[in-house]
Amino acid sequence: MTSAAGDTWETGAAYEAYMGRWSRPLARVFVEWLHPEPSAHWPEVGCRTGALTSTICDLCEPASVVACDPSEPFVEHARNTLSDARTSFVIAGTEALPSRDGGFDANVSGLVLNFLPDPGQAVASIRERLRPGGIVAAYVWDYAEGMEFLRYFWEEAVFSDPRAAALNESRRFPLCRAPALVSLFRAAGLAQVETDLLDIPTDFADYWKPFLRGTGPAPSYVMSLDPTSRELLRERLRRRLHPGSDGRIPLRARAWAVRGFSN
C-alpha cells in the first residue's frame, strides 16, 4: 500500500525493524496511562503489526479485541504473531469500521491518526460505535519536537535536499501537537478531552539500516534517492549523532496521547 505522499506500507517485518520495536514499549505506556476497566470490548483502528493489540491482550483482560488495518500484509503479520482467542483481525479502513450491538467500550488507535485522509471523519465514526460513556483514545508521535530519531533524520534530509521539506513529518502532520488533538476530539463530539505526554527511551546499535527497508515515510524517502544522495544523507547523519562509549546511540521518543468520552 502506498499513500498519496509516497509512503509505502507493504511489509510487516520491515515495519517492525523500523518502528515496531519502539511502538511496542510505547503501547504499554499508553495502556498504563489509559487505565482501562477489565472485560471491555475493544476495537482498534489501524493496528499495523499488532503492537497495541498484543498490549491490550497482555494488560487489559479484554472481553474482545477487533483490530483493523487497510494493509493486508500488516494484518497477516499481526495474525501470524498474535494468537489469542479474544482477538480478531479485519482488513478495513475507517470507511468500514466494525460495529457491535450495544456499542464498544473503548476504541483506540496507535500512531495512525496522522496518516488518515480525514481524521475528523474517522474520530466521529469511531465515536458513533461506542456505548454511552465509552472512551476513544489515541496517540501519535511528537514529530515536532520529541521524536528525536525522526527529527534528526528530517533536519539532515532537508539540509541535503530542500525538496524533502514537504515530506518532513513535523510539517506534514499538524496532529502531533496537543491543541490540535484536543480540537479534533471535541469537534467529533467527545467530552472530557485530555492529553498527556508519553516518553520512552530508544537506543540504536545501527541507526541507518532500518531506513533502508522502504516501509514508512522516512524509509520511503531514502529508497527514492539515488545512491550518491543516499550516501550523502547517511554520512550527514553519522556526523550528527553521538554514540556512547559502547557505540550505541541513545535518543528520546515522545508521543502525545489523547482521550475523550462519548455522551
Tab-separated table of C-alpha atoms in Angstrom:
chain	number	residue	atom	x	y	z
A	1	MET	CA	0.000	0.000	0.000
A	2	THR	CA	1.383	3.448	-0.953
A	3	SER	CA	-0.138	6.715	0.250
A	4	ALA	CA	-0.630	9.861	-1.800
A	5	ALA	CA	2.530	11.285	-0.217
A	6	GLY	CA	4.545	8.301	-1.447
A	7	ASP	CA	4.740	6.468	1.890
A	8	THR	CA	4.918	2.709	1.391
A	9	TRP	CA	3.339	0.273	3.874
A	10	GLU	CA	3.912	-3.156	2.392
A	11	THR	CA	5.998	-5.333	4.671
A	12	GLY	CA	5.240	-6.182	8.282
A	13	ALA	CA	8.784	-7.314	9.050
A	14	ALA	CA	10.223	-4.082	7.640
A	15	TYR	CA	7.810	-2.011	9.750
A	16	GLU	CA	8.821	-3.988	12.841
A	17	ALA	CA	12.510	-3.279	12.228
A	18	TYR	CA	11.843	0.407	11.556
A	19	MET	CA	9.084	1.380	14.016
A	20	GLY	CA	7.548	-1.694	15.664
A	21	ARG	CA	10.382	-2.105	18.159
A	22	TRP	CA	9.562	1.354	19.536
A	23	SER	CA	5.788	1.239	19.136
A	24	ARG	CA	5.581	-1.824	21.385
A	25	PRO	CA	7.027	-0.215	24.548
A	26	LEU	CA	5.060	2.936	23.732
A	27	ALA	CA	1.825	0.926	23.550
A	28	ARG	CA	2.476	-0.312	27.080
A	29	VAL	CA	2.972	3.214	28.422
A	30	PHE	CA	-0.241	4.291	26.661
A	31	VAL	CA	-2.338	1.465	28.119
A	32	GLU	CA	-0.988	2.126	31.605
A	33	TRP	CA	-1.963	5.811	31.178
A	34	LEU	CA	-5.407	4.840	29.919
A	35	HIS	CA	-6.001	2.532	32.913
A	36	PRO	CA	-8.999	0.731	31.353
A	37	GLU	CA	-11.557	-1.467	33.066
A	38	PRO	CA	-11.252	-5.246	32.528
A	39	SER	CA	-13.692	-7.261	30.395
A	40	ALA	CA	-14.122	-4.442	27.873
A	41	HIS	CA	-14.881	-4.829	24.174
A	42	TRP	CA	-12.198	-3.049	22.158
A	43	PRO	CA	-11.964	-2.081	18.508
A	44	GLU	CA	-8.570	-0.859	17.324
A	45	VAL	CA	-8.266	1.388	14.279
A	46	GLY	CA	-5.038	0.952	12.318
A	47	CYS	CA	-3.493	-1.987	14.137
A	48	ARG	CA	-0.390	-2.120	11.893
A	49	THR	CA	1.610	-5.161	13.038
A	50	GLY	CA	-0.230	-5.618	16.330
A	51	ALA	CA	1.825	-3.704	18.906
A	52	LEU	CA	-1.168	-2.154	20.657
A	53	THR	CA	-3.345	-5.226	20.067
A	54	SER	CA	-0.952	-7.520	21.902
A	55	THR	CA	-0.529	-4.995	24.727
A	56	ILE	CA	-4.293	-4.822	25.265
A	57	CYS	CA	-4.382	-8.622	25.472
A	58	ASP	CA	-1.450	-8.710	27.894
A	59	LEU	CA	-2.531	-5.928	30.277
A	60	CYS	CA	-6.253	-5.229	29.980
A	61	GLU	CA	-8.104	-8.536	30.368
A	62	PRO	CA	-10.320	-7.691	27.359
A	63	ALA	CA	-13.539	-9.497	26.534
A	64	SER	CA	-12.750	-8.993	22.839
A	65	VAL	CA	-10.490	-7.018	20.529
A	66	VAL	CA	-11.327	-6.325	16.871
A	67	ALA	CA	-8.167	-4.968	15.230
A	68	CYS	CA	-8.466	-3.268	11.818
A	69	ASP	CA	-5.950	-2.093	9.255
A	70	PRO	CA	-6.248	-1.431	5.494
A	71	SER	CA	-2.855	-3.074	4.787
A	72	GLU	CA	-3.281	-6.787	4.119
A	73	PRO	CA	0.436	-7.567	4.716
A	74	PHE	CA	0.295	-5.835	8.106
A	75	VAL	CA	-2.849	-7.704	9.122
A	76	GLU	CA	-1.318	-11.015	8.068
A	77	HIS	CA	1.825	-10.241	10.062
A	78	ALA	CA	-0.255	-9.422	13.142
A	79	ARG	CA	-2.350	-12.581	12.756
A	80	ASN	CA	0.772	-14.693	12.488
A	81	THR	CA	2.435	-13.198	15.559
A	82	LEU	CA	-0.524	-12.910	17.943
A	83	SER	CA	-2.597	-15.950	18.762
A	84	ASP	CA	-5.347	-15.029	21.213
A	85	ALA	CA	-8.914	-16.307	21.074
A	86	ARG	CA	-10.209	-12.901	22.222
A	87	THR	CA	-8.738	-11.149	19.183
A	88	SER	CA	-9.852	-10.963	15.568
A	89	PHE	CA	-8.174	-9.072	12.724
A	90	VAL	CA	-10.029	-7.332	9.899
A	91	ILE	CA	-8.663	-5.762	6.714
A	92	ALA	CA	-10.564	-2.471	6.831
A	93	GLY	CA	-10.059	1.286	6.750
A	94	THR	CA	-12.010	3.947	8.591
A	95	GLU	CA	-14.777	3.843	5.987
A	96	ALA	CA	-15.727	0.294	7.031
A	97	LEU	CA	-15.180	0.076	10.781
A	98	PRO	CA	-16.796	-2.814	12.659
A	99	SER	CA	-19.815	-2.240	14.883
A	100	ARG	CA	-21.263	-4.099	17.857
A	101	ASP	CA	-24.770	-4.337	19.306
A	102	GLY	CA	-24.796	-2.053	22.333
A	103	GLY	CA	-21.586	-0.350	21.237
A	104	PHE	CA	-17.925	-0.853	22.089
A	105	ASP	CA	-16.387	0.140	25.412
A	106	ALA	CA	-13.009	1.523	24.367
A	107	ASN	CA	-11.984	2.424	20.822
A	108	VAL	CA	-8.259	3.051	20.389
A	109	SER	CA	-5.745	3.937	17.719
A	110	GLY	CA	-1.957	3.915	17.950
A	111	LEU	CA	0.340	6.009	15.713
A	112	VAL	CA	-2.276	6.168	12.948
A	113	LEU	CA	-4.375	9.369	13.155
A	114	ASN	CA	-1.760	11.387	11.247
A	115	PHE	CA	-1.966	9.066	8.261
A	116	LEU	CA	-5.755	9.078	7.836
A	117	PRO	CA	-7.097	11.120	4.901
A	118	ASP	CA	-9.840	12.639	7.098
A	119	PRO	CA	-9.025	12.284	10.815
A	120	GLY	CA	-12.110	14.274	11.847
A	121	GLN	CA	-14.468	11.975	9.996
A	122	ALA	CA	-12.625	8.952	11.356
A	123	VAL	CA	-12.880	10.026	15.001
A	124	ALA	CA	-16.578	10.871	14.538
A	125	SER	CA	-17.153	7.413	13.044
A	126	ILE	CA	-15.271	5.821	15.934
A	127	ARG	CA	-17.405	7.733	18.470
A	128	GLU	CA	-20.613	6.534	16.798
A	129	ARG	CA	-19.606	2.932	17.530
A	130	LEU	CA	-19.192	3.472	21.269
A	131	ARG	CA	-21.676	2.753	24.022
A	132	PRO	CA	-22.734	5.789	26.110
A	133	GLY	CA	-19.816	6.627	28.372
A	134	GLY	CA	-17.368	4.723	26.194
A	135	ILE	CA	-13.873	6.059	25.603
A	136	VAL	CA	-11.946	6.990	22.462
A	137	ALA	CA	-8.188	7.221	22.915
A	138	ALA	CA	-5.208	7.557	20.590
A	139	TYR	CA	-1.574	8.506	20.485
A	140	VAL	CA	0.739	10.000	17.862
A	141	TRP	CA	4.448	10.657	17.794
A	142	ASP	CA	5.535	14.168	18.756
A	143	TYR	CA	7.122	14.747	15.360
A	144	ALA	CA	7.545	18.464	16.050
A	145	GLU	CA	9.973	18.084	18.949
A	146	GLY	CA	10.115	14.896	20.957
A	147	MET	CA	10.654	12.131	18.370
A	148	GLU	CA	14.402	12.677	18.127
A	149	PHE	CA	15.447	9.943	15.733
A	150	LEU	CA	12.992	11.237	13.107
A	151	ARG	CA	13.595	14.917	13.855
A	152	TYR	CA	17.317	14.485	13.278
A	153	PHE	CA	16.673	12.473	10.121
A	154	TRP	CA	14.442	15.098	8.525
A	155	GLU	CA	16.641	18.031	9.541
A	156	GLU	CA	19.591	16.440	7.750
A	157	ALA	CA	17.458	15.308	4.806
A	158	VAL	CA	16.145	18.843	4.240
A	159	PHE	CA	19.657	20.291	4.505
A	160	SER	CA	20.811	17.894	1.783
A	161	ASP	CA	17.643	18.122	-0.317
A	162	PRO	CA	15.300	21.120	0.217
A	163	ARG	CA	12.535	19.200	-1.587
A	164	ALA	CA	12.382	16.890	1.427
A	165	ALA	CA	10.823	19.721	3.461
A	166	ALA	CA	7.405	18.822	2.064
A	167	LEU	CA	7.823	15.247	3.394
A	168	ASN	CA	9.071	16.223	6.849
A	169	GLU	CA	6.647	14.599	9.294
A	170	SER	CA	6.697	17.584	11.656
A	171	ARG	CA	5.359	19.683	8.780
A	172	ARG	CA	3.028	17.094	7.256
A	173	PHE	CA	1.293	16.131	10.493
A	174	PRO	CA	-0.181	19.029	12.499
A	175	LEU	CA	-1.874	16.487	14.775
A	176	CYS	CA	1.458	15.936	16.522
A	177	ARG	CA	0.569	18.774	18.910
A	178	ALA	CA	-1.779	18.721	21.904
A	179	PRO	CA	-4.090	21.629	20.901
A	180	ALA	CA	-4.792	20.024	17.513
A	181	LEU	CA	-5.632	16.678	19.128
A	182	VAL	CA	-7.980	18.316	21.640
A	183	SER	CA	-9.741	20.224	18.860
A	184	LEU	CA	-10.085	17.047	16.797
A	185	PHE	CA	-11.715	15.091	19.612
A	186	ARG	CA	-14.028	17.904	20.689
A	187	ALA	CA	-15.164	18.504	17.117
A	188	ALA	CA	-16.125	14.809	16.938
A	189	GLY	CA	-18.495	15.293	19.870
A	190	LEU	CA	-16.341	13.786	22.619
A	191	ALA	CA	-16.391	15.151	26.162
A	192	GLN	CA	-13.809	15.418	28.970
A	193	VAL	CA	-10.998	15.514	26.411
A	194	GLU	CA	-7.484	15.473	27.832
A	195	THR	CA	-3.936	14.917	26.594
A	196	ASP	CA	-0.659	13.785	28.096
A	197	LEU	CA	2.928	13.168	27.047
A	198	LEU	CA	4.284	9.640	26.793
A	199	ASP	CA	8.061	9.100	26.771
A	200	ILE	CA	10.151	6.048	26.052
A	201	PRO	CA	13.923	5.727	25.632
A	202	THR	CA	15.321	4.474	22.353
A	203	ASP	CA	18.855	3.446	21.555
A	204	PHE	CA	20.350	2.283	18.307
A	205	ALA	CA	23.193	-0.073	17.553
A	206	ASP	CA	22.583	0.656	13.859
A	207	TYR	CA	20.687	3.885	13.194
A	208	TRP	CA	20.807	3.763	9.394
A	209	LYS	CA	19.851	0.206	8.428
A	210	PRO	CA	16.107	0.430	9.309
A	211	PHE	CA	15.780	3.352	6.882
A	212	LEU	CA	16.752	1.019	4.019
A	213	ARG	CA	13.697	-1.237	4.296
A	214	GLY	CA	11.283	1.020	2.392
A	215	THR	CA	8.297	0.926	4.790
A	216	GLY	CA	7.114	4.213	6.311
A	217	PRO	CA	7.633	7.878	5.332
A	218	ALA	CA	11.361	8.250	6.041
A	219	PRO	CA	12.391	4.857	4.577
A	220	SER	CA	10.228	5.512	1.502
A	221	TYR	CA	12.093	8.784	1.008
A	222	VAL	CA	15.501	7.148	1.482
A	223	MET	CA	14.735	4.493	-1.126
A	224	SER	CA	13.639	7.187	-3.602
A	225	LEU	CA	17.137	8.715	-3.562
A	226	ASP	CA	19.894	7.874	-5.993
A	227	PRO	CA	22.893	6.062	-4.419
A	228	THR	CA	25.054	9.194	-4.199
A	229	SER	CA	22.363	11.242	-2.436
A	230	ARG	CA	21.578	8.342	-0.134
A	231	GLU	CA	25.215	8.041	0.905
A	232	LEU	CA	25.445	11.805	1.470
A	233	LEU	CA	22.467	11.672	3.814
A	234	ARG	CA	23.888	8.664	5.657
A	235	GLU	CA	27.181	10.489	6.190
A	236	ARG	CA	25.445	13.648	7.444
A	237	LEU	CA	23.518	11.604	9.973
A	238	ARG	CA	26.649	9.759	11.085
A	239	ARG	CA	28.287	13.101	11.890
A	240	ARG	CA	25.148	14.415	13.611
A	241	LEU	CA	24.711	11.521	16.039
A	242	HIS	CA	26.814	10.967	19.138
A	243	PRO	CA	27.280	7.296	20.084
A	244	GLY	CA	28.129	6.393	23.662
A	245	SER	CA	31.299	4.614	24.669
A	246	ASP	CA	29.660	1.307	23.767
A	247	GLY	CA	28.831	2.532	20.268
A	248	ARG	CA	25.098	2.833	20.915
A	249	ILE	CA	23.077	5.966	20.160
A	250	PRO	CA	20.571	6.947	22.896
A	251	LEU	CA	17.657	9.130	21.748
A	252	ARG	CA	14.309	10.199	23.171
A	253	ALA	CA	10.983	9.143	21.674
A	254	ARG	CA	7.964	11.161	22.805
A	255	ALA	CA	4.300	10.846	21.841
A	256	TRP	CA	1.100	12.724	22.615
A	257	ALA	CA	-1.841	10.735	23.955
A	258	VAL	CA	-5.446	11.961	23.848
A	259	ARG	CA	-8.727	10.588	25.179
A	260	GLY	CA	-12.366	11.616	25.368
A	261	PHE	CA	-15.727	10.111	26.301
A	262	SER	CA	-18.991	9.660	24.436
A	263	ASN	CA	-22.122	11.200	25.918
